[in-house]
Short mmCIF file of N, CA and C in Angstrom, two decimals:
data_model
loop_
_atom_site.label_atom_id
_atom_site.label_comp_id
_atom_site.label_asym_id
_atom_site.label_seq_id
_atom_site.Cartn_x
_atom_site.Cartn_y
_atom_site.Cartn_z
N MET A 1 -192.87 158.43 73.38
CA MET A 1 -192.25 158.12 72.10
C MET A 1 -191.07 157.18 72.29
N VAL A 2 -190.22 157.48 73.26
CA VAL A 2 -189.05 156.64 73.49
C VAL A 2 -189.49 155.25 73.94
N PHE A 3 -190.53 155.17 74.80
CA PHE A 3 -191.03 153.88 75.27
C PHE A 3 -191.49 153.01 74.10
N THR A 4 -192.18 153.59 73.13
CA THR A 4 -192.65 152.86 71.95
C THR A 4 -191.47 152.33 71.14
N GLU A 5 -190.42 153.11 70.99
CA GLU A 5 -189.26 152.68 70.24
C GLU A 5 -188.57 151.51 70.93
N VAL A 6 -188.45 151.58 72.26
CA VAL A 6 -187.83 150.50 73.01
C VAL A 6 -188.68 149.23 72.92
N LEU A 7 -189.98 149.38 73.05
CA LEU A 7 -190.88 148.25 72.95
C LEU A 7 -190.76 147.59 71.58
N SER A 8 -190.68 148.40 70.53
CA SER A 8 -190.55 147.86 69.18
C SER A 8 -189.25 147.07 69.02
N ARG A 9 -188.19 147.60 69.57
CA ARG A 9 -186.91 146.90 69.50
C ARG A 9 -186.97 145.58 70.25
N THR A 10 -187.62 145.59 71.41
CA THR A 10 -187.76 144.37 72.19
C THR A 10 -188.59 143.34 71.43
N GLU A 11 -189.69 143.78 70.86
CA GLU A 11 -190.53 142.86 70.09
C GLU A 11 -189.77 142.27 68.91
N LEU A 12 -189.00 143.09 68.23
CA LEU A 12 -188.19 142.62 67.11
C LEU A 12 -187.15 141.62 67.60
N SER A 13 -186.52 141.91 68.72
CA SER A 13 -185.53 141.00 69.29
C SER A 13 -186.15 139.66 69.66
N VAL A 14 -187.36 139.70 70.21
CA VAL A 14 -188.06 138.47 70.58
C VAL A 14 -188.35 137.65 69.32
N GLN A 15 -188.77 138.31 68.24
CA GLN A 15 -189.03 137.61 66.98
C GLN A 15 -187.75 136.97 66.44
N ILE A 16 -186.65 137.67 66.53
CA ILE A 16 -185.37 137.11 66.07
C ILE A 16 -184.98 135.92 66.92
N PHE A 17 -185.05 136.07 68.24
CA PHE A 17 -184.69 134.98 69.14
C PHE A 17 -185.59 133.76 68.91
N SER A 18 -186.86 133.99 68.59
CA SER A 18 -187.80 132.89 68.38
C SER A 18 -187.46 132.04 67.17
N SER A 19 -186.67 132.58 66.25
CA SER A 19 -186.31 131.82 65.05
C SER A 19 -185.00 131.05 65.23
N LEU A 20 -184.38 131.16 66.41
CA LEU A 20 -183.10 130.51 66.65
C LEU A 20 -183.28 129.12 67.25
N SER A 21 -182.21 128.35 67.24
CA SER A 21 -182.23 127.03 67.86
C SER A 21 -182.01 127.18 69.37
N PHE A 22 -182.23 126.10 70.08
CA PHE A 22 -182.03 126.06 71.53
C PHE A 22 -180.62 126.52 71.90
N TYR A 23 -179.63 125.95 71.24
CA TYR A 23 -178.23 126.27 71.58
C TYR A 23 -177.88 127.72 71.19
N GLU A 24 -178.43 128.21 70.11
CA GLU A 24 -178.16 129.60 69.71
C GLU A 24 -178.74 130.58 70.74
N ILE A 25 -179.92 130.26 71.25
CA ILE A 25 -180.53 131.13 72.28
C ILE A 25 -179.66 131.14 73.54
N LEU A 26 -179.21 129.96 73.93
CA LEU A 26 -178.34 129.89 75.13
C LEU A 26 -177.05 130.67 74.93
N GLN A 27 -176.46 130.57 73.74
CA GLN A 27 -175.22 131.30 73.47
C GLN A 27 -175.46 132.80 73.47
N LEU A 28 -176.53 133.25 72.82
CA LEU A 28 -176.82 134.68 72.79
C LEU A 28 -177.18 135.21 74.17
N GLY A 29 -177.75 134.36 75.01
CA GLY A 29 -178.07 134.77 76.38
C GLY A 29 -176.84 135.15 77.18
N ASN A 30 -175.67 134.70 76.75
CA ASN A 30 -174.42 135.02 77.44
C ASN A 30 -173.73 136.27 76.88
N VAL A 31 -174.27 136.86 75.82
CA VAL A 31 -173.62 138.01 75.16
C VAL A 31 -173.72 139.27 76.01
N SER A 32 -174.93 139.55 76.52
CA SER A 32 -175.12 140.77 77.31
C SER A 32 -176.34 140.59 78.21
N LYS A 33 -176.54 141.52 79.12
CA LYS A 33 -177.71 141.46 80.00
C LYS A 33 -178.99 141.59 79.19
N LYS A 34 -179.01 142.46 78.19
CA LYS A 34 -180.19 142.64 77.36
C LYS A 34 -180.53 141.33 76.62
N CYS A 35 -179.51 140.70 76.04
CA CYS A 35 -179.74 139.43 75.35
C CYS A 35 -180.21 138.36 76.33
N ASN A 36 -179.65 138.35 77.52
CA ASN A 36 -180.06 137.39 78.53
C ASN A 36 -181.51 137.60 78.92
N ASP A 37 -181.93 138.86 79.07
CA ASP A 37 -183.33 139.17 79.41
C ASP A 37 -184.27 138.70 78.30
N ILE A 38 -183.89 138.92 77.05
CA ILE A 38 -184.74 138.50 75.93
C ILE A 38 -184.79 136.98 75.85
N ALA A 39 -183.67 136.33 76.13
CA ALA A 39 -183.62 134.86 76.09
C ALA A 39 -184.53 134.23 77.14
N LYS A 40 -184.94 134.99 78.14
CA LYS A 40 -185.81 134.48 79.20
C LYS A 40 -187.30 134.74 78.94
N VAL A 41 -187.63 135.42 77.85
CA VAL A 41 -189.03 135.73 77.55
C VAL A 41 -189.76 134.44 77.20
N ASP A 42 -190.91 134.22 77.83
CA ASP A 42 -191.68 132.98 77.65
C ASP A 42 -191.99 132.66 76.19
N ILE A 43 -192.39 133.65 75.41
CA ILE A 43 -192.81 133.39 74.03
C ILE A 43 -191.67 132.81 73.19
N VAL A 44 -190.45 133.19 73.47
CA VAL A 44 -189.30 132.63 72.74
C VAL A 44 -189.27 131.12 72.94
N TRP A 45 -189.44 130.68 74.18
CA TRP A 45 -189.37 129.26 74.48
C TRP A 45 -190.63 128.53 74.03
N LYS A 46 -191.78 129.20 74.03
CA LYS A 46 -193.01 128.56 73.54
C LYS A 46 -192.91 128.26 72.05
N VAL A 47 -192.34 129.18 71.29
CA VAL A 47 -192.16 128.96 69.86
C VAL A 47 -191.19 127.80 69.64
N LEU A 48 -190.10 127.79 70.38
CA LEU A 48 -189.11 126.71 70.27
C LEU A 48 -189.72 125.37 70.67
N TYR A 49 -190.50 125.37 71.73
CA TYR A 49 -191.16 124.16 72.22
C TYR A 49 -192.14 123.62 71.18
N SER A 50 -192.92 124.52 70.58
CA SER A 50 -193.88 124.12 69.55
C SER A 50 -193.18 123.49 68.35
N ALA A 51 -192.07 124.08 67.92
CA ALA A 51 -191.30 123.52 66.80
C ALA A 51 -190.74 122.15 67.17
N PHE A 52 -190.28 122.00 68.41
CA PHE A 52 -189.76 120.73 68.87
C PHE A 52 -190.84 119.65 68.87
N LEU A 53 -192.06 120.00 69.33
CA LEU A 53 -193.16 119.04 69.35
C LEU A 53 -193.51 118.56 67.95
N THR A 54 -193.47 119.48 66.98
CA THR A 54 -193.75 119.11 65.60
C THR A 54 -192.73 118.08 65.11
N LYS A 55 -191.45 118.32 65.40
CA LYS A 55 -190.40 117.36 65.01
C LYS A 55 -190.58 116.04 65.74
N LEU A 56 -190.95 116.10 67.03
CA LEU A 56 -191.12 114.89 67.81
C LEU A 56 -192.28 114.05 67.29
N GLN A 57 -193.37 114.69 66.88
CA GLN A 57 -194.50 113.97 66.31
C GLN A 57 -194.07 113.18 65.08
N LYS A 58 -193.26 113.79 64.23
CA LYS A 58 -192.78 113.11 63.04
C LYS A 58 -191.92 111.91 63.43
N LEU A 59 -191.03 112.10 64.40
CA LEU A 59 -190.19 110.99 64.86
C LEU A 59 -191.04 109.86 65.44
N SER A 60 -192.10 110.23 66.17
CA SER A 60 -192.99 109.24 66.76
C SER A 60 -193.71 108.45 65.67
N CYS A 61 -194.19 109.14 64.64
CA CYS A 61 -194.86 108.48 63.53
C CYS A 61 -193.92 107.54 62.79
N ASP A 62 -192.64 107.89 62.75
CA ASP A 62 -191.63 107.05 62.09
C ASP A 62 -191.12 105.94 63.01
N GLY A 63 -191.62 105.89 64.28
CA GLY A 63 -191.19 104.85 65.22
C GLY A 63 -189.83 105.10 65.84
N ILE A 64 -189.34 106.33 65.78
CA ILE A 64 -187.99 106.62 66.30
C ILE A 64 -188.05 107.11 67.75
N ALA A 65 -189.05 107.88 68.13
CA ALA A 65 -189.12 108.48 69.47
C ALA A 65 -189.65 107.49 70.50
N ASP A 66 -189.15 107.57 71.71
CA ASP A 66 -189.55 106.72 72.83
C ASP A 66 -190.89 107.19 73.39
N ASP A 67 -191.80 106.26 73.70
CA ASP A 67 -193.13 106.60 74.22
C ASP A 67 -193.07 107.34 75.56
N ALA A 68 -192.13 106.95 76.44
CA ALA A 68 -192.01 107.62 77.74
C ALA A 68 -191.59 109.07 77.56
N LEU A 69 -190.70 109.33 76.62
CA LEU A 69 -190.27 110.70 76.35
C LEU A 69 -191.43 111.52 75.81
N ILE A 70 -192.19 110.95 74.90
CA ILE A 70 -193.33 111.65 74.32
C ILE A 70 -194.36 111.97 75.41
N ARG A 71 -194.61 111.02 76.32
CA ARG A 71 -195.57 111.23 77.40
C ARG A 71 -195.14 112.40 78.29
N LYS A 72 -193.83 112.51 78.57
CA LYS A 72 -193.34 113.59 79.41
C LYS A 72 -193.41 114.94 78.71
N ILE A 73 -193.17 114.94 77.43
CA ILE A 73 -193.19 116.20 76.69
C ILE A 73 -194.62 116.69 76.46
N TYR A 74 -195.53 115.78 76.21
CA TYR A 74 -196.92 116.17 75.96
C TYR A 74 -197.74 116.25 77.24
N ARG A 75 -197.08 116.36 78.36
CA ARG A 75 -197.75 116.43 79.65
C ARG A 75 -198.67 117.64 79.73
N PRO A 76 -199.67 117.57 80.60
CA PRO A 76 -200.58 118.71 80.76
C PRO A 76 -199.97 119.82 81.60
N TRP A 77 -200.59 120.99 81.56
CA TRP A 77 -200.14 122.15 82.33
C TRP A 77 -201.33 122.77 83.04
N GLY A 78 -201.05 123.38 84.19
CA GLY A 78 -202.09 124.10 84.92
C GLY A 78 -203.23 123.20 85.35
N ALA A 79 -204.47 123.69 85.21
CA ALA A 79 -205.65 122.95 85.64
C ALA A 79 -205.85 121.67 84.84
N ASP A 80 -205.26 121.57 83.66
CA ASP A 80 -205.37 120.34 82.86
C ASP A 80 -204.68 119.15 83.53
N CYS A 81 -203.86 119.41 84.56
CA CYS A 81 -203.16 118.34 85.27
C CYS A 81 -204.07 117.58 86.22
N ILE A 82 -205.20 118.17 86.59
CA ILE A 82 -206.10 117.54 87.56
C ILE A 82 -206.54 116.17 87.03
N GLY A 83 -206.39 115.16 87.90
CA GLY A 83 -206.74 113.80 87.55
C GLY A 83 -205.56 112.94 87.11
N TRP A 84 -204.45 113.57 86.80
CA TRP A 84 -203.28 112.81 86.33
C TRP A 84 -202.56 112.13 87.48
N LYS A 85 -202.05 110.93 87.20
CA LYS A 85 -201.20 110.21 88.15
C LYS A 85 -199.79 110.73 87.98
N VAL A 86 -199.14 111.02 89.12
CA VAL A 86 -197.79 111.57 89.08
C VAL A 86 -196.91 110.88 90.12
N SER A 87 -195.63 110.94 89.87
CA SER A 87 -194.62 110.55 90.84
C SER A 87 -193.85 111.83 91.14
N ILE A 88 -193.74 112.19 92.41
CA ILE A 88 -193.15 113.48 92.78
C ILE A 88 -191.89 113.27 93.60
N TYR A 89 -190.82 113.90 93.14
CA TYR A 89 -189.52 113.81 93.80
C TYR A 89 -189.56 114.62 95.09
N GLN A 90 -189.18 113.98 96.19
CA GLN A 90 -189.12 114.63 97.50
C GLN A 90 -187.66 114.96 97.79
N GLU A 91 -187.33 116.23 97.70
CA GLU A 91 -185.92 116.66 97.79
C GLU A 91 -185.21 116.29 99.09
N PRO A 92 -185.83 116.47 100.25
CA PRO A 92 -185.06 116.19 101.47
C PRO A 92 -184.65 114.72 101.59
N THR A 93 -185.51 113.80 101.11
CA THR A 93 -185.24 112.37 101.30
C THR A 93 -184.79 111.67 100.02
N ASN A 94 -184.83 112.37 98.89
CA ASN A 94 -184.49 111.80 97.58
C ASN A 94 -185.39 110.62 97.21
N ASP A 95 -186.64 110.65 97.66
CA ASP A 95 -187.62 109.61 97.36
C ASP A 95 -188.60 110.11 96.30
N TRP A 96 -189.29 109.18 95.65
CA TRP A 96 -190.37 109.50 94.71
C TRP A 96 -191.67 108.98 95.31
N TRP A 97 -192.67 109.86 95.48
CA TRP A 97 -193.96 109.48 96.03
C TRP A 97 -195.00 109.56 94.91
N GLU A 98 -195.86 108.55 94.84
CA GLU A 98 -196.90 108.53 93.81
C GLU A 98 -198.23 109.02 94.36
N GLY A 99 -198.98 109.64 93.47
CA GLY A 99 -200.30 110.13 93.84
C GLY A 99 -201.02 110.67 92.62
N HIS A 100 -202.16 111.30 92.87
CA HIS A 100 -202.95 111.92 91.80
C HIS A 100 -203.12 113.40 92.10
N ILE A 101 -203.12 114.20 91.05
CA ILE A 101 -203.36 115.64 91.20
C ILE A 101 -204.87 115.84 91.32
N VAL A 102 -205.30 116.45 92.44
CA VAL A 102 -206.73 116.63 92.68
C VAL A 102 -207.17 118.09 92.62
N ASP A 103 -206.21 119.02 92.67
CA ASP A 103 -206.58 120.44 92.59
C ASP A 103 -205.36 121.23 92.11
N TYR A 104 -205.65 122.43 91.67
CA TYR A 104 -204.62 123.30 91.10
C TYR A 104 -204.81 124.71 91.61
N ARG A 105 -203.72 125.37 91.96
CA ARG A 105 -203.77 126.76 92.44
C ARG A 105 -202.76 127.57 91.64
N PRO A 106 -203.23 128.50 90.78
CA PRO A 106 -202.28 129.32 90.01
C PRO A 106 -201.43 130.18 90.94
N CYS A 107 -200.27 130.53 90.46
CA CYS A 107 -199.37 131.39 91.22
C CYS A 107 -199.99 132.77 91.32
N THR A 108 -200.01 133.33 92.52
CA THR A 108 -200.60 134.65 92.71
C THR A 108 -199.55 135.75 92.75
N MET A 109 -198.27 135.39 92.88
CA MET A 109 -197.23 136.41 93.03
C MET A 109 -196.68 136.90 91.70
N SER A 110 -196.70 136.06 90.67
CA SER A 110 -196.19 136.45 89.36
C SER A 110 -196.81 135.55 88.32
N SER A 111 -196.47 135.77 87.07
CA SER A 111 -197.01 134.94 86.00
C SER A 111 -196.11 133.74 85.74
N ASP A 112 -195.17 133.50 86.62
CA ASP A 112 -194.22 132.41 86.47
C ASP A 112 -194.89 131.08 86.80
N MET A 113 -195.15 130.25 85.77
CA MET A 113 -195.85 128.99 85.97
C MET A 113 -195.08 128.03 86.86
N ARG A 114 -193.78 128.21 87.01
CA ARG A 114 -193.00 127.29 87.82
C ARG A 114 -193.40 127.36 89.29
N ASN A 115 -194.10 128.40 89.72
CA ASN A 115 -194.50 128.53 91.11
C ASN A 115 -195.95 128.14 91.35
N GLU A 116 -196.60 127.57 90.36
CA GLU A 116 -197.96 127.11 90.55
C GLU A 116 -197.96 125.92 91.51
N GLU A 117 -199.08 125.74 92.19
CA GLU A 117 -199.17 124.66 93.16
C GLU A 117 -200.23 123.64 92.75
N TYR A 118 -199.97 122.39 93.11
CA TYR A 118 -200.88 121.30 92.81
C TYR A 118 -201.15 120.53 94.09
N LEU A 119 -202.44 120.24 94.35
CA LEU A 119 -202.80 119.43 95.51
C LEU A 119 -202.70 117.97 95.10
N ILE A 120 -201.84 117.23 95.79
CA ILE A 120 -201.58 115.84 95.47
C ILE A 120 -202.24 114.95 96.51
N SER A 121 -203.01 113.99 96.04
CA SER A 121 -203.55 112.95 96.91
C SER A 121 -202.62 111.75 96.79
N TYR A 122 -201.81 111.53 97.82
CA TYR A 122 -200.78 110.50 97.78
C TYR A 122 -201.35 109.12 98.11
N THR A 123 -200.71 108.09 97.57
CA THR A 123 -201.09 106.71 97.87
C THR A 123 -200.58 106.30 99.23
N ASP A 124 -199.61 107.02 99.77
CA ASP A 124 -199.05 106.75 101.09
C ASP A 124 -200.11 107.07 102.16
N PRO A 125 -200.41 106.11 103.05
CA PRO A 125 -201.44 106.36 104.06
C PRO A 125 -201.05 107.40 105.11
N VAL A 126 -199.76 107.65 105.29
CA VAL A 126 -199.32 108.63 106.30
C VAL A 126 -199.55 110.05 105.80
N ILE A 127 -199.16 110.32 104.55
CA ILE A 127 -199.36 111.65 103.95
C ILE A 127 -200.46 111.51 102.92
N THR A 128 -201.65 111.96 103.25
CA THR A 128 -202.77 111.76 102.34
C THR A 128 -202.83 112.82 101.26
N GLU A 129 -202.79 114.10 101.64
CA GLU A 129 -202.84 115.19 100.67
C GLU A 129 -201.84 116.27 101.06
N LYS A 130 -201.25 116.88 100.03
CA LYS A 130 -200.27 117.93 100.28
C LYS A 130 -200.18 118.82 99.05
N TRP A 131 -200.10 120.15 99.26
CA TRP A 131 -199.87 121.08 98.17
C TRP A 131 -198.39 121.02 97.79
N GLU A 132 -198.11 120.85 96.52
CA GLU A 132 -196.73 120.74 96.03
C GLU A 132 -196.46 121.77 94.95
N VAL A 133 -195.25 122.30 94.93
CA VAL A 133 -194.77 123.17 93.86
C VAL A 133 -193.92 122.30 92.95
N GLU A 134 -194.10 122.44 91.65
CA GLU A 134 -193.41 121.55 90.72
C GLU A 134 -191.91 121.78 90.62
N VAL A 135 -191.47 123.01 90.76
CA VAL A 135 -190.07 123.34 90.53
C VAL A 135 -189.17 122.86 91.67
N ARG A 136 -187.99 122.38 91.30
CA ARG A 136 -187.00 121.95 92.29
C ARG A 136 -186.20 123.14 92.78
N HIS A 137 -185.60 123.00 93.93
CA HIS A 137 -184.69 124.01 94.47
C HIS A 137 -183.26 123.68 94.05
N HIS A 138 -182.40 124.65 94.09
CA HIS A 138 -181.01 124.42 93.71
C HIS A 138 -180.29 123.61 94.78
N SER A 139 -179.52 122.63 94.33
CA SER A 139 -178.68 121.85 95.25
C SER A 139 -177.45 121.38 94.49
N LEU A 140 -176.63 120.61 95.14
CA LEU A 140 -175.42 120.10 94.50
C LEU A 140 -175.75 119.09 93.40
N THR A 141 -176.89 118.40 93.52
CA THR A 141 -177.21 117.34 92.56
C THR A 141 -178.01 117.82 91.35
N HIS A 142 -178.65 118.97 91.42
CA HIS A 142 -179.40 119.46 90.27
C HIS A 142 -179.60 120.97 90.34
N GLN A 143 -179.91 121.53 89.19
CA GLN A 143 -180.14 122.97 89.11
C GLN A 143 -181.57 123.27 89.51
N SER A 144 -181.80 124.50 89.93
CA SER A 144 -183.16 124.92 90.25
C SER A 144 -183.95 125.03 88.96
N GLY A 145 -185.26 124.90 89.09
CA GLY A 145 -186.12 125.06 87.93
C GLY A 145 -186.51 123.76 87.25
N ILE A 146 -185.85 122.66 87.57
CA ILE A 146 -186.17 121.39 86.96
C ILE A 146 -187.41 120.82 87.65
N SER A 147 -188.29 120.18 86.88
CA SER A 147 -189.54 119.65 87.43
C SER A 147 -189.31 118.52 88.42
N ARG A 148 -190.08 118.54 89.49
CA ARG A 148 -190.08 117.45 90.46
C ARG A 148 -191.14 116.41 90.09
N PHE A 149 -191.99 116.71 89.09
CA PHE A 149 -193.10 115.85 88.74
C PHE A 149 -192.74 114.96 87.56
N ASP A 150 -193.13 113.70 87.67
CA ASP A 150 -193.03 112.76 86.56
C ASP A 150 -194.45 112.29 86.27
N PHE A 151 -195.00 112.68 85.13
CA PHE A 151 -196.37 112.31 84.78
C PHE A 151 -196.40 110.87 84.27
N LEU A 152 -197.26 110.06 84.88
CA LEU A 152 -197.31 108.63 84.57
C LEU A 152 -198.48 108.28 83.67
#
């Protein structure tokens, strides 16, 4: 009985968070640990992302949005990435390497899409193929979690 009540409260909180703006979610995430946990729920961000895409489509139709920005936002996910040309940031050398995604391996440790792997066939003759994880690691120049992939 108690578990059902807690679940209901969490679901209600997720619905409330889903109706907020990006900045409101970030601010509420700093209020408490519970709010921070809810702010990290995938569905909250999927709803926000969907609303953002709708606004971006309107801006694009009005000629206001940049084509490169639209291409990055409408990028594919998961197995839909296979066949796409990408430029991938190499953290140790700060270089960008170009190639094509030829295979996809879902994350087996959790449902966190940031840990999915993509097999890249590089144009560089020295490194022909390599499995890459999209998420960046934390360093002085950028925060962890930012994509290393630029879809071309």
